[in-house]
JSON list of C-alpha atoms in Angstrom, two decimals:
[
{"chain": "A", "resi": 1, "resn": "UNK", "atom": "CA", "xyz": [5.61, 2.69, 4.75]},
{"chain": "A", "resi": 2, "resn": "UNK", "atom": "CA", "xyz": [7.31, 5.93, 3.81]},
{"chain": "A", "resi": 3, "resn": "UNK", "atom": "CA", "xyz": [4.56, 8.34, 2.77]},
{"chain": "A", "resi": 4, "resn": "UNK", "atom": "CA", "xyz": [6.73, 10.93, 1.02]},
{"chain": "A", "resi": 5, "resn": "UNK", "atom": "CA", "xyz": [6.08, 10.94, -2.75]},
{"chain": "A", "resi": 6, "resn": "UNK", "atom": "CA", "xyz": [8.78, 13.62, -3.07]},
{"chain": "A", "resi": 7, "resn": "UNK", "atom": "CA", "xyz": [11.33, 10.81, -2.68]},
{"chain": "A", "resi": 8, "resn": "UNK", "atom": "CA", "xyz": [10.64, 10.16, -6.35]},
{"chain": "A", "resi": 9, "resn": "UNK", "atom": "CA", "xyz": [11.50, 12.14, -9.46]},
{"chain": "A", "resi": 10, "resn": "UNK", "atom": "CA", "xyz": [8.92, 11.71, -12.22]},
{"chain": "A", "resi": 11, "resn": "UNK", "atom": "CA", "xyz": [10.03, 11.02, -15.78]},
{"chain": "A", "resi": 12, "resn": "UNK", "atom": "CA", "xyz": [7.46, 12.48, -18.16]},
{"chain": "A", "resi": 13, "resn": "UNK", "atom": "CA", "xyz": [7.34, 13.27, -21.86]},
{"chain": "A", "resi": 14, "resn": "UNK", "atom": "CA", "xyz": [10.19, 15.79, -21.80]},
{"chain": "A", "resi": 15, "resn": "UNK", "atom": "CA", "xyz": [13.87, 15.07, -21.31]},
{"chain": "A", "resi": 16, "resn": "UNK", "atom": "CA", "xyz": [14.81, 15.04, -17.60]},
{"chain": "A", "resi": 17, "resn": "UNK", "atom": "CA", "xyz": [17.20, 17.53, -16.02]},
{"chain": "A", "resi": 18, "resn": "UNK", "atom": "CA", "xyz": [19.97, 15.28, -14.82]},
{"chain": "A", "resi": 19, "resn": "UNK", "atom": "CA", "xyz": [23.60, 14.37, -15.33]},
{"chain": "A", "resi": 20, "resn": "UNK", "atom": "CA", "xyz": [25.01, 14.52, -11.81]},
{"chain": "A", "resi": 21, "resn": "UNK", "atom": "CA", "xyz": [25.38, 10.99, -10.48]},
{"chain": "A", "resi": 22, "resn": "UNK", "atom": "CA", "xyz": [24.06, 10.01, -7.07]},
{"chain": "A", "resi": 23, "resn": "UNK", "atom": "CA", "xyz": [26.57, 10.57, -4.27]},
{"chain": "A", "resi": 24, "resn": "UNK", "atom": "CA", "xyz": [28.03, 7.58, -2.48]},
{"chain": "A", "resi": 25, "resn": "UNK", "atom": "CA", "xyz": [25.39, 6.16, -0.17]},
{"chain": "A", "resi": 26, "resn": "UNK", "atom": "CA", "xyz": [22.53, 7.88, -2.03]},
{"chain": "A", "resi": 27, "resn": "UNK", "atom": "CA", "xyz": [19.94, 6.31, -4.31]},
{"chain": "A", "resi": 28, "resn": "UNK", "atom": "CA", "xyz": [18.15, 8.28, -7.02]},
{"chain": "A", "resi": 29, "resn": "UNK", "atom": "CA", "xyz": [14.56, 7.12, -7.49]},
{"chain": "A", "resi": 30, "resn": "UNK", "atom": "CA", "xyz": [12.53, 7.69, -10.66]},
{"chain": "A", "resi": 31, "resn": "UNK", "atom": "CA", "xyz": [9.04, 6.64, -11.65]},
{"chain": "A", "resi": 32, "resn": "UNK", "atom": "CA", "xyz": [7.04, 6.95, -14.86]},
{"chain": "A", "resi": 33, "resn": "UNK", "atom": "CA", "xyz": [3.63, 6.18, -16.30]},
{"chain": "A", "resi": 34, "resn": "UNK", "atom": "CA", "xyz": [4.06, 3.38, -18.84]},
{"chain": "A", "resi": 35, "resn": "UNK", "atom": "CA", "xyz": [0.87, 4.40, -20.67]},
{"chain": "A", "resi": 36, "resn": "UNK", "atom": "CA", "xyz": [2.66, 7.45, -22.09]},
{"chain": "A", "resi": 37, "resn": "UNK", "atom": "CA", "xyz": [3.49, 7.53, -25.79]},
{"chain": "A", "resi": 38, "resn": "UNK", "atom": "CA", "xyz": [6.56, 9.75, -25.32]},
{"chain": "A", "resi": 39, "resn": "UNK", "atom": "CA", "xyz": [9.13, 9.18, -22.57]},
{"chain": "A", "resi": 40, "resn": "UNK", "atom": "CA", "xyz": [11.91, 11.65, -21.87]},
{"chain": "A", "resi": 41, "resn": "UNK", "atom": "CA", "xyz": [11.59, 13.22, -25.31]},
{"chain": "A", "resi": 42, "resn": "UNK", "atom": "CA", "xyz": [11.57, 9.88, -27.19]},
{"chain": "A", "resi": 43, "resn": "UNK", "atom": "CA", "xyz": [8.59, 8.08, -28.76]},
{"chain": "A", "resi": 44, "resn": "UNK", "atom": "CA", "xyz": [7.82, 4.76, -27.12]},
{"chain": "A", "resi": 45, "resn": "UNK", "atom": "CA", "xyz": [9.06, 2.08, -29.49]},
{"chain": "A", "resi": 46, "resn": "UNK", "atom": "CA", "xyz": [12.02, -0.11, -30.33]},
{"chain": "A", "resi": 47, "resn": "UNK", "atom": "CA", "xyz": [14.23, 2.51, -31.97]},
{"chain": "A", "resi": 48, "resn": "UNK", "atom": "CA", "xyz": [16.39, 3.04, -28.87]},
{"chain": "A", "resi": 49, "resn": "UNK", "atom": "CA", "xyz": [16.48, -0.59, -27.78]},
{"chain": "A", "resi": 50, "resn": "UNK", "atom": "CA", "xyz": [18.93, -3.37, -28.56]},
{"chain": "A", "resi": 51, "resn": "UNK", "atom": "CA", "xyz": [18.08, -6.63, -30.31]},
{"chain": "A", "resi": 52, "resn": "UNK", "atom": "CA", "xyz": [17.46, -8.54, -27.07]},
{"chain": "A", "resi": 53, "resn": "UNK", "atom": "CA", "xyz": [15.04, -5.91, -25.77]},
{"chain": "A", "resi": 54, "resn": "UNK", "atom": "CA", "xyz": [13.17, -5.78, -29.08]},
{"chain": "A", "resi": 55, "resn": "UNK", "atom": "CA", "xyz": [12.92, -9.57, -29.11]},
{"chain": "A", "resi": 56, "resn": "UNK", "atom": "CA", "xyz": [11.47, -9.66, -25.59]},
{"chain": "A", "resi": 57, "resn": "UNK", "atom": "CA", "xyz": [8.97, -6.93, -26.52]},
{"chain": "A", "resi": 58, "resn": "UNK", "atom": "CA", "xyz": [7.90, -8.78, -29.67]},
{"chain": "A", "resi": 59, "resn": "UNK", "atom": "CA", "xyz": [7.25, -11.93, -27.63]},
{"chain": "A", "resi": 60, "resn": "UNK", "atom": "CA", "xyz": [4.56, -10.16, -25.61]},
{"chain": "A", "resi": 61, "resn": "UNK", "atom": "CA", "xyz": [1.21, -11.06, -27.15]},
{"chain": "A", "resi": 62, "resn": "UNK", "atom": "CA", "xyz": [-0.98, -8.31, -25.71]},
{"chain": "A", "resi": 63, "resn": "UNK", "atom": "CA", "xyz": [-0.35, -4.83, -27.18]},
{"chain": "A", "resi": 64, "resn": "UNK", "atom": "CA", "xyz": [-0.78, -3.19, -23.78]},
{"chain": "A", "resi": 65, "resn": "UNK", "atom": "CA", "xyz": [1.90, -5.39, -22.22]},
{"chain": "A", "resi": 66, "resn": "UNK", "atom": "CA", "xyz": [4.22, -4.68, -25.14]},
{"chain": "A", "resi": 67, "resn": "UNK", "atom": "CA", "xyz": [3.72, -0.92, -24.84]},
{"chain": "A", "resi": 68, "resn": "UNK", "atom": "CA", "xyz": [4.37, -0.95, -21.09]},
{"chain": "A", "resi": 69, "resn": "UNK", "atom": "CA", "xyz": [7.57, -2.97, -21.58]},
{"chain": "A", "resi": 70, "resn": "UNK", "atom": "CA", "xyz": [8.81, -0.61, -24.28]},
{"chain": "A", "resi": 71, "resn": "UNK", "atom": "CA", "xyz": [7.96, 2.46, -22.19]},
{"chain": "A", "resi": 72, "resn": "UNK", "atom": "CA", "xyz": [9.84, 1.10, -19.17]},
{"chain": "A", "resi": 73, "resn": "UNK", "atom": "CA", "xyz": [12.95, 0.29, -21.20]},
{"chain": "A", "resi": 74, "resn": "UNK", "atom": "CA", "xyz": [12.93, 3.56, -23.12]},
{"chain": "A", "resi": 75, "resn": "UNK", "atom": "CA", "xyz": [12.71, 5.31, -19.76]},
{"chain": "A", "resi": 76, "resn": "UNK", "atom": "CA", "xyz": [15.60, 3.28, -18.35]},
{"chain": "A", "resi": 77, "resn": "UNK", "atom": "CA", "xyz": [17.80, 4.15, -21.31]},
{"chain": "A", "resi": 78, "resn": "UNK", "atom": "CA", "xyz": [16.91, 7.84, -21.15]},
{"chain": "A", "resi": 79, "resn": "UNK", "atom": "CA", "xyz": [17.82, 7.99, -17.47]},
{"chain": "A", "resi": 80, "resn": "UNK", "atom": "CA", "xyz": [21.04, 5.98, -17.69]},
{"chain": "A", "resi": 81, "resn": "UNK", "atom": "CA", "xyz": [22.13, 7.81, -20.83]},
{"chain": "A", "resi": 82, "resn": "UNK", "atom": "CA", "xyz": [21.69, 11.08, -18.96]},
{"chain": "A", "resi": 83, "resn": "UNK", "atom": "CA", "xyz": [23.81, 9.93, -16.03]},
{"chain": "A", "resi": 84, "resn": "UNK", "atom": "CA", "xyz": [26.49, 8.54, -18.36]},
{"chain": "A", "resi": 85, "resn": "UNK", "atom": "CA", "xyz": [26.44, 11.54, -20.71]},
{"chain": "A", "resi": 86, "resn": "UNK", "atom": "CA", "xyz": [25.72, 9.43, -23.82]},
{"chain": "A", "resi": 87, "resn": "UNK", "atom": "CA", "xyz": [22.71, 9.01, -26.14]},
{"chain": "A", "resi": 88, "resn": "UNK", "atom": "CA", "xyz": [20.19, 6.49, -24.75]},
{"chain": "A", "resi": 89, "resn": "UNK", "atom": "CA", "xyz": [20.64, 4.14, -27.70]},
{"chain": "A", "resi": 90, "resn": "UNK", "atom": "CA", "xyz": [24.34, 3.77, -26.84]},
{"chain": "A", "resi": 91, "resn": "UNK", "atom": "CA", "xyz": [23.67, 2.45, -23.34]},
{"chain": "A", "resi": 92, "resn": "UNK", "atom": "CA", "xyz": [24.71, -1.21, -23.26]},
{"chain": "A", "resi": 93, "resn": "UNK", "atom": "CA", "xyz": [23.72, -3.94, -20.83]},
{"chain": "A", "resi": 94, "resn": "UNK", "atom": "CA", "xyz": [25.27, -7.17, -19.63]},
{"chain": "A", "resi": 95, "resn": "UNK", "atom": "CA", "xyz": [24.30, -9.87, -17.15]},
{"chain": "A", "resi": 96, "resn": "UNK", "atom": "CA", "xyz": [26.48, -10.53, -14.14]},
{"chain": "A", "resi": 97, "resn": "UNK", "atom": "CA", "xyz": [27.18, -14.10, -13.07]},
{"chain": "A", "resi": 98, "resn": "UNK", "atom": "CA", "xyz": [24.44, -15.83, -11.12]},
{"chain": "A", "resi": 99, "resn": "UNK", "atom": "CA", "xyz": [25.44, -16.05, -7.43]},
{"chain": "A", "resi": 100, "resn": "UNK", "atom": "CA", "xyz": [23.97, -19.57, -7.27]},
{"chain": "A", "resi": 101, "resn": "UNK", "atom": "CA", "xyz": [25.31, -21.34, -10.36]},
{"chain": "A", "resi": 102, "resn": "UNK", "atom": "CA", "xyz": [27.77, -18.88, -11.90]},
{"chain": "A", "resi": 103, "resn": "UNK", "atom": "CA", "xyz": [25.83, -18.74, -15.17]},
{"chain": "A", "resi": 104, "resn": "UNK", "atom": "CA", "xyz": [25.44, -15.48, -17.13]},
{"chain": "A", "resi": 105, "resn": "UNK", "atom": "CA", "xyz": [21.92, -14.73, -15.91]},
{"chain": "A", "resi": 106, "resn": "UNK", "atom": "CA", "xyz": [22.50, -12.73, -12.74]},
{"chain": "A", "resi": 107, "resn": "UNK", "atom": "CA", "xyz": [21.81, -9.09, -12.04]},
{"chain": "A", "resi": 108, "resn": "UNK", "atom": "CA", "xyz": [21.48, -6.78, -15.09]},
{"chain": "A", "resi": 109, "resn": "UNK", "atom": "CA", "xyz": [24.37, -4.32, -15.22]},
{"chain": "A", "resi": 110, "resn": "UNK", "atom": "CA", "xyz": [25.81, -1.62, -17.43]},
{"chain": "A", "resi": 111, "resn": "UNK", "atom": "CA", "xyz": [28.26, -2.81, -20.06]},
{"chain": "A", "resi": 112, "resn": "UNK", "atom": "CA", "xyz": [30.88, -0.90, -21.95]},
{"chain": "A", "resi": 113, "resn": "UNK", "atom": "CA", "xyz": [34.48, 0.08, -21.34]},
{"chain": "A", "resi": 114, "resn": "UNK", "atom": "CA", "xyz": [35.44, 1.75, -19.07]},
{"chain": "A", "resi": 115, "resn": "UNK", "atom": "CA", "xyz": [33.10, 0.38, -16.43]},
{"chain": "A", "resi": 116, "resn": "UNK", "atom": "CA", "xyz": [30.44, 2.96, -15.66]},
{"chain": "A", "resi": 117, "resn": "UNK", "atom": "CA", "xyz": [30.57, 2.69, -11.87]},
{"chain": "A", "resi": 118, "resn": "UNK", "atom": "CA", "xyz": [26.78, 2.94, -11.68]},
{"chain": "A", "resi": 119, "resn": "UNK", "atom": "CA", "xyz": [24.25, 0.33, -10.64]},
{"chain": "A", "resi": 120, "resn": "UNK", "atom": "CA", "xyz": [20.55, 0.33, -11.42]},
{"chain": "A", "resi": 121, "resn": "UNK", "atom": "CA", "xyz": [17.36, -1.58, -10.82]},
{"chain": "A", "resi": 122, "resn": "UNK", "atom": "CA", "xyz": [14.30, -1.45, -13.08]},
{"chain": "A", "resi": 123, "resn": "UNK", "atom": "CA", "xyz": [10.85, -2.60, -12.07]},
{"chain": "A", "resi": 124, "resn": "UNK", "atom": "CA", "xyz": [7.42, -2.24, -13.65]},
{"chain": "A", "resi": 125, "resn": "UNK", "atom": "CA", "xyz": [3.93, -3.36, -12.76]},
{"chain": "A", "resi": 126, "resn": "UNK", "atom": "CA", "xyz": [0.65, -2.28, -14.26]},
{"chain": "A", "resi": 127, "resn": "UNK", "atom": "CA", "xyz": [0.87, 1.36, -15.35]},
{"chain": "A", "resi": 128, "resn": "UNK", "atom": "CA", "xyz": [3.93, 2.19, -13.24]},
{"chain": "A", "resi": 129, "resn": "UNK", "atom": "CA", "xyz": [7.65, 1.70, -13.89]},
{"chain": "A", "resi": 130, "resn": "UNK", "atom": "CA", "xyz": [10.40, 2.70, -11.49]},
{"chain": "A", "resi": 131, "resn": "UNK", "atom": "CA", "xyz": [14.19, 2.94, -11.64]},
{"chain": "A", "resi": 132, "resn": "UNK", "atom": "CA", "xyz": [16.77, 3.17, -8.87]},
{"chain": "A", "resi": 133, "resn": "UNK", "atom": "CA", "xyz": [20.28, 4.41, -9.66]},
{"chain": "A", "resi": 134, "resn": "UNK", "atom": "CA", "xyz": [23.21, 4.21, -7.22]},
{"chain": "A", "resi": 135, "resn": "UNK", "atom": "CA", "xyz": [26.97, 3.71, -7.01]},
{"chain": "A", "resi": 136, "resn": "UNK", "atom": "CA", "xyz": [26.53, 0.30, -5.34]},
{"chain": "A", "resi": 137, "resn": "UNK", "atom": "CA", "xyz": [24.27, -2.69, -6.06]},
{"chain": "A", "resi": 138, "resn": "UNK", "atom": "CA", "xyz": [20.64, -1.84, -5.42]},
{"chain": "A", "resi": 139, "resn": "UNK", "atom": "CA", "xyz": [17.30, -3.60, -5.76]},
{"chain": "A", "resi": 140, "resn": "UNK", "atom": "CA", "xyz": [13.95, -1.93, -6.37]},
{"chain": "A", "resi": 141, "resn": "UNK", "atom": "CA", "xyz": [10.53, -3.50, -6.78]},
{"chain": "A", "resi": 142, "resn": "UNK", "atom": "CA", "xyz": [7.02, -2.17, -7.26]},
{"chain": "A", "resi": 143, "resn": "UNK", "atom": "CA", "xyz": [3.93, -4.33, -7.56]},
{"chain": "A", "resi": 144, "resn": "UNK", "atom": "CA", "xyz": [0.22, -3.78, -7.95]},
{"chain": "A", "resi": 145, "resn": "UNK", "atom": "CA", "xyz": [-1.76, -5.33, -5.10]},
{"chain": "A", "resi": 146, "resn": "UNK", "atom": "CA", "xyz": [-2.91, -8.79, -6.20]},
{"chain": "A", "resi": 147, "resn": "UNK", "atom": "CA", "xyz": [-6.54, -9.81, -6.43]},
{"chain": "A", "resi": 148, "resn": "UNK", "atom": "CA", "xyz": [-7.75, -11.68, -3.30]},
{"chain": "A", "resi": 149, "resn": "UNK", "atom": "CA", "xyz": [-8.07, -14.99, -5.15]},
{"chain": "A", "resi": 150, "resn": "UNK", "atom": "CA", "xyz": [-4.48, -14.69, -6.38]},
{"chain": "A", "resi": 151, "resn": "UNK", "atom": "CA", "xyz": [-3.13, -13.63, -3.00]},
{"chain": "A", "resi": 152, "resn": "UNK", "atom": "CA", "xyz": [-4.22, -16.87, -1.35]},
{"chain": "A", "resi": 153, "resn": "UNK", "atom": "CA", "xyz": [-2.08, -18.98, -3.66]},
{"chain": "A", "resi": 154, "resn": "UNK", "atom": "CA", "xyz": [0.99, -16.79, -3.28]},
{"chain": "A", "resi": 155, "resn": "UNK", "atom": "CA", "xyz": [1.01, -17.04, 0.51]},
{"chain": "A", "resi": 156, "resn": "UNK", "atom": "CA", "xyz": [2.37, -20.58, 0.39]},
{"chain": "A", "resi": 157, "resn": "UNK", "atom": "CA", "xyz": [5.55, -19.46, -1.38]},
{"chain": "A", "resi": 158, "resn": "UNK", "atom": "CA", "xyz": [6.73, -17.23, 1.49]},
{"chain": "A", "resi": 159, "resn": "UNK", "atom": "CA", "xyz": [8.63, -17.93, 4.70]},
{"chain": "A", "resi": 160, "resn": "UNK", "atom": "CA", "xyz": [6.33, -19.85, 7.09]},
{"chain": "A", "resi": 161, "resn": "UNK", "atom": "CA", "xyz": [6.37, -17.00, 9.63]},
{"chain": "A", "resi": 162, "resn": "UNK", "atom": "CA", "xyz": [5.41, -14.50, 6.95]},
{"chain": "A", "resi": 163, "resn": "UNK", "atom": "CA", "xyz": [2.63, -16.75, 5.69]},
{"chain": "A", "resi": 164, "resn": "UNK", "atom": "CA", "xyz": [1.30, -17.21, 9.22]},
{"chain": "A", "resi": 165, "resn": "UNK", "atom": "CA", "xyz": [1.29, -13.47, 9.86]},
{"chain": "A", "resi": 166, "resn": "UNK", "atom": "CA", "xyz": [-0.59, -12.79, 6.63]},
{"chain": "A", "resi": 167, "resn": "UNK", "atom": "CA", "xyz": [-3.11, -15.58, 7.23]},
{"chain": "A", "resi": 168, "resn": "UNK", "atom": "CA", "xyz": [-3.88, -14.04, 10.62]},
{"chain": "A", "resi": 169, "resn": "UNK", "atom": "CA", "xyz": [-5.11, -10.87, 8.88]},
{"chain": "A", "resi": 170, "resn": "UNK", "atom": "CA", "xyz": [-8.67, -10.34, 7.67]},
{"chain": "A", "resi": 171, "resn": "UNK", "atom": "CA", "xyz": [-9.06, -11.60, 4.12]},
{"chain": "A", "resi": 172, "resn": "UNK", "atom": "CA", "xyz": [-9.63, -8.11, 2.75]},
{"chain": "A", "resi": 173, "resn": "UNK", "atom": "CA", "xyz": [-6.33, -6.88, 4.24]},
{"chain": "A", "resi": 174, "resn": "UNK", "atom": "CA", "xyz": [-4.16, -9.64, 2.83]},
{"chain": "A", "resi": 175, "resn": "UNK", "atom": "CA", "xyz": [-3.54, -8.40, -0.74]},
{"chain": "A", "resi": 176, "resn": "UNK", "atom": "CA", "xyz": [-1.92, -5.13, 0.37]},
{"chain": "A", "resi": 177, "resn": "UNK", "atom": "CA", "xyz": [0.05, -6.86, 3.14]},
{"chain": "A", "resi": 178, "resn": "UNK", "atom": "CA", "xyz": [1.19, -9.60, 0.76]},
{"chain": "A", "resi": 179, "resn": "UNK", "atom": "CA", "xyz": [2.35, -7.01, -1.78]},
{"chain": "A", "resi": 180, "resn": "UNK", "atom": "CA", "xyz": [4.37, -5.31, 0.97]},
{"chain": "A", "resi": 181, "resn": "UNK", "atom": "CA", "xyz": [6.17, -8.58, 1.78]},
{"chain": "A", "resi": 182, "resn": "UNK", "atom": "CA", "xyz": [6.58, -9.47, -1.88]},
{"chain": "A", "resi": 183, "resn": "UNK", "atom": "CA", "xyz": [8.28, -6.22, -2.93]},
{"chain": "A", "resi": 184, "resn": "UNK", "atom": "CA", "xyz": [10.69, -6.41, 0.01]},
{"chain": "A", "resi": 185, "resn": "UNK", "atom": "CA", "xyz": [11.78, -9.89, -1.06]},
{"chain": "A", "resi": 186, "resn": "UNK", "atom": "CA", "xyz": [12.01, -8.98, -4.73]},
{"chain": "A", "resi": 187, "resn": "UNK", "atom": "CA", "xyz": [14.08, -5.90, -3.90]},
{"chain": "A", "resi": 188, "resn": "UNK", "atom": "CA", "xyz": [16.56, -8.05, -1.96]},
{"chain": "A", "resi": 189, "resn": "UNK", "atom": "CA", "xyz": [16.75, -10.71, -4.66]},
{"chain": "A", "resi": 190, "resn": "UNK", "atom": "CA", "xyz": [17.28, -8.09, -7.35]},
{"chain": "A", "resi": 191, "resn": "UNK", "atom": "CA", "xyz": [20.02, -6.45, -5.31]},
{"chain": "A", "resi": 192, "resn": "UNK", "atom": "CA", "xyz": [21.90, -9.74, -4.91]},
{"chain": "A", "resi": 193, "resn": "UNK", "atom": "CA", "xyz": [21.14, -10.99, -8.41]},
{"chain": "A", "resi": 194, "resn": "UNK", "atom": "CA", "xyz": [19.66, -14.22, -7.06]},
{"chain": "A", "resi": 195, "resn": "UNK", "atom": "CA", "xyz": [16.23, -13.74, -8.63]},
{"chain": "A", "resi": 196, "resn": "UNK", "atom": "CA", "xyz": [13.10, -15.65, -7.67]},
{"chain": "A", "resi": 197, "resn": "UNK", "atom": "CA", "xyz": [14.04, -18.87, -9.45]},
{"chain": "A", "resi": 198, "resn": "UNK", "atom": "CA", "xyz": [15.26, -20.39, -6.17]},
{"chain": "A", "resi": 199, "resn": "UNK", "atom": "CA", "xyz": [12.08, -19.54, -4.30]},
{"chain": "A", "resi": 200, "resn": "UNK", "atom": "CA", "xyz": [10.77, -16.79, -2.05]},
{"chain": "A", "resi": 201, "resn": "UNK", "atom": "CA", "xyz": [11.18, -18.42, 1.35]},
{"chain": "A", "resi": 202, "resn": "UNK", "atom": "CA", "xyz": [14.35, -16.42, 1.94]},
{"chain": "A", "resi": 203, "resn": "UNK", "atom": "CA", "xyz": [15.31, -13.81, 2.78]},
{"chain": "A", "resi": 204, "resn": "UNK", "atom": "CA", "xyz": [12.93, -13.34, 5.68]},
{"chain": "A", "resi": 205, "resn": "UNK", "atom": "CA", "xyz": [11.65, -9.75, 5.46]},
{"chain": "A", "resi": 206, "resn": "UNK", "atom": "CA", "xyz": [8.65, -9.94, 7.78]},
{"chain": "A", "resi": 207, "resn": "UNK", "atom": "CA", "xyz": [5.04, -8.88, 7.32]},
{"chain": "A", "resi": 208, "resn": "UNK", "atom": "CA", "xyz": [5.08, -6.13, 9.96]},
{"chain": "A", "resi": 209, "resn": "UNK", "atom": "CA", "xyz": [4.91, -2.44, 8.97]},
{"chain": "A", "resi": 210, "resn": "UNK", "atom": "CA", "xyz": [8.69, -2.21, 9.49]},
{"chain": "A", "resi": 211, "resn": "UNK", "atom": "CA", "xyz": [10.84, -4.67, 7.47]},
{"chain": "A", "resi": 212, "resn": "UNK", "atom": "CA", "xyz": [12.74, -7.33, 9.39]},
{"chain": "A", "resi": 213, "resn": "UNK", "atom": "CA", "xyz": [16.55, -6.97, 9.36]},
{"chain": "A", "resi": 214, "resn": "UNK", "atom": "CA", "xyz": [18.26, -8.64, 6.40]},
{"chain": "A", "resi": 215, "resn": "UNK", "atom": "CA", "xyz": [22.00, -9.26, 6.98]},
{"chain": "A", "resi": 216, "resn": "UNK", "atom": "CA", "xyz": [24.10, -6.97, 4.83]},
{"chain": "A", "resi": 217, "resn": "UNK", "atom": "CA", "xyz": [21.16, -5.00, 3.44]},
{"chain": "A", "resi": 218, "resn": "UNK", "atom": "CA", "xyz": [18.94, -2.11, 4.39]},
{"chain": "A", "resi": 219, "resn": "UNK", "atom": "CA", "xyz": [15.39, -2.79, 3.23]},
{"chain": "A", "resi": 220, "resn": "UNK", "atom": "CA", "xyz": [13.02, 0.17, 3.11]},
{"chain": "A", "resi": 221, "resn": "UNK", "atom": "CA", "xyz": [9.36, 0.46, 2.25]},
{"chain": "A", "resi": 222, "resn": "UNK", "atom": "CA", "xyz": [8.76, 3.33, -0.18]},
{"chain": "A", "resi": 223, "resn": "UNK", "atom": "CA", "xyz": [5.81, 5.52, -1.03]},
{"chain": "A", "resi": 224, "resn": "UNK", "atom": "CA", "xyz": [3.84, 4.04, -3.94]},
{"chain": "A", "resi": 225, "resn": "UNK", "atom": "CA", "xyz": [0.74, 5.11, -5.88]},
{"chain": "A", "resi": 226, "resn": "UNK", "atom": "CA", "xyz": [-2.62, 3.92, -4.59]},
{"chain": "A", "resi": 227, "resn": "UNK", "atom": "CA", "xyz": [-3.00, 0.20, -5.17]},
{"chain": "A", "resi": 228, "resn": "UNK", "atom": "CA", "xyz": [0.75, -0.45, -5.35]},
{"chain": "A", "resi": 229, "resn": "UNK", "atom": "CA", "xyz": [3.56, -1.28, -2.92]},
{"chain": "A", "resi": 230, "resn": "UNK", "atom": "CA", "xyz": [7.27, -0.55, -3.38]},
{"chain": "A", "resi": 231, "resn": "UNK", "atom": "CA", "xyz": [10.51, -1.38, -1.58]},
{"chain": "A", "resi": 232, "resn": "UNK", "atom": "CA", "xyz": [14.22, -0.74, -1.93]},
{"chain": "A", "resi": 233, "resn": "UNK", "atom": "CA", "xyz": [17.24, -2.82, -0.85]},
{"chain": "A", "resi": 234, "resn": "UNK", "atom": "CA", "xyz": [20.71, -1.23, -0.59]},
{"chain": "A", "resi": 235, "resn": "UNK", "atom": "CA", "xyz": [23.93, -2.36, 1.10]},
{"chain": "A", "resi": 236, "resn": "UNK", "atom": "CA", "xyz": [23.88, -1.61, 4.83]},
{"chain": "A", "resi": 237, "resn": "UNK", "atom": "CA", "xyz": [27.51, -0.38, 5.14]},
{"chain": "A", "resi": 238, "resn": "UNK", "atom": "CA", "xyz": [26.66, 2.62, 2.95]},
{"chain": "A", "resi": 239, "resn": "UNK", "atom": "CA", "xyz": [23.63, 3.52, 4.94]},
{"chain": "A", "resi": 240, "resn": "UNK", "atom": "CA", "xyz": [20.65, 4.59, 2.89]},
{"chain": "A", "resi": 241, "resn": "UNK", "atom": "CA", "xyz": [19.64, 8.01, 1.70]},
{"chain": "A", "resi": 242, "resn": "UNK", "atom": "CA", "xyz": [17.00, 8.12, -1.00]},
{"chain": "A", "resi": 243, "resn": "UNK", "atom": "CA", "xyz": [16.72, 11.37, -2.88]},
{"chain": "A", "resi": 244, "resn": "UNK", "atom": "CA", "xyz": [14.87, 12.66, -5.87]},
{"chain": "A", "resi": 245, "resn": "UNK", "atom": "CA", "xyz": [17.13, 13.66, -8.74]},
{"chain": "A", "resi": 246, "resn": "UNK", "atom": "CA", "xyz": [16.55, 17.35, -8.00]},
{"chain": "A", "resi": 247, "resn": "UNK", "atom": "CA", "xyz": [17.79, 16.90, -4.43]},
{"chain": "A", "resi": 248, "resn": "UNK", "atom": "CA", "xyz": [20.82, 14.98, -5.68]},
{"chain": "A", "resi": 249, "resn": "UNK", "atom": "CA", "xyz": [21.73, 17.75, -8.09]},
{"chain": "A", "resi": 250, "resn": "UNK", "atom": "CA", "xyz": [21.25, 20.41, -5.42]},
{"chain": "A", "resi": 251, "resn": "UNK", "atom": "CA", "xyz": [23.56, 18.62, -3.00]},
{"chain": "A", "resi": 252, "resn": "UNK", "atom": "CA", "xyz": [26.28, 18.30, -5.60]},
{"chain": "A", "resi": 253, "resn": "UNK", "atom": "CA", "xyz": [26.07, 21.91, -6.79]}
]
């Protein structure tokens, strides 16, 4: 696990200082607290969002879940709008084709013409949301550690070798270890656009402190707040260099 919180830029209530896109082979990482009422200078609500986002927010029954969803998506729009040089409400999204069936429910991507040339990954769990921005497909996942009674049921959905490794651990250690495996898999599936609908047996990412090799991808454990785990998947040919936005701007200056 990378224990450097400075990998992350934090998006708070004020507008972020950004605009320089990540260099080739670099990934800009952002995180935010979804309990905030103002994100990047914008009130948390549906004013910036499109009809599909507002519909998904309205479908959430619990007010807390709705607020966290809205905060995460306001934050995503603020960040992408800054990189694209447009107001956040003008950021448009599309779905790429599914790599399994070819249907229009694959990886979320930026829409518009001309093509933006940026890729992103949004994830949120509990009070934390996180965004990765890069010039190539990227997958980011963050998850709160599951309760022990939930962890036991999830073990059966993993690769048999991962399940066996987790079952060999003391019961109290399993939730954190399971979250570590889970976010690695989710990061890979988000990067490819496959999603979890076809199961979590593959790719094999391993339960050891260092992720197992995944062909074509570099999978990295990231620093996460206490009680959470996070991981990133980026194409191996590029290599991987995660930077906060401030570092990215400094390198490009």
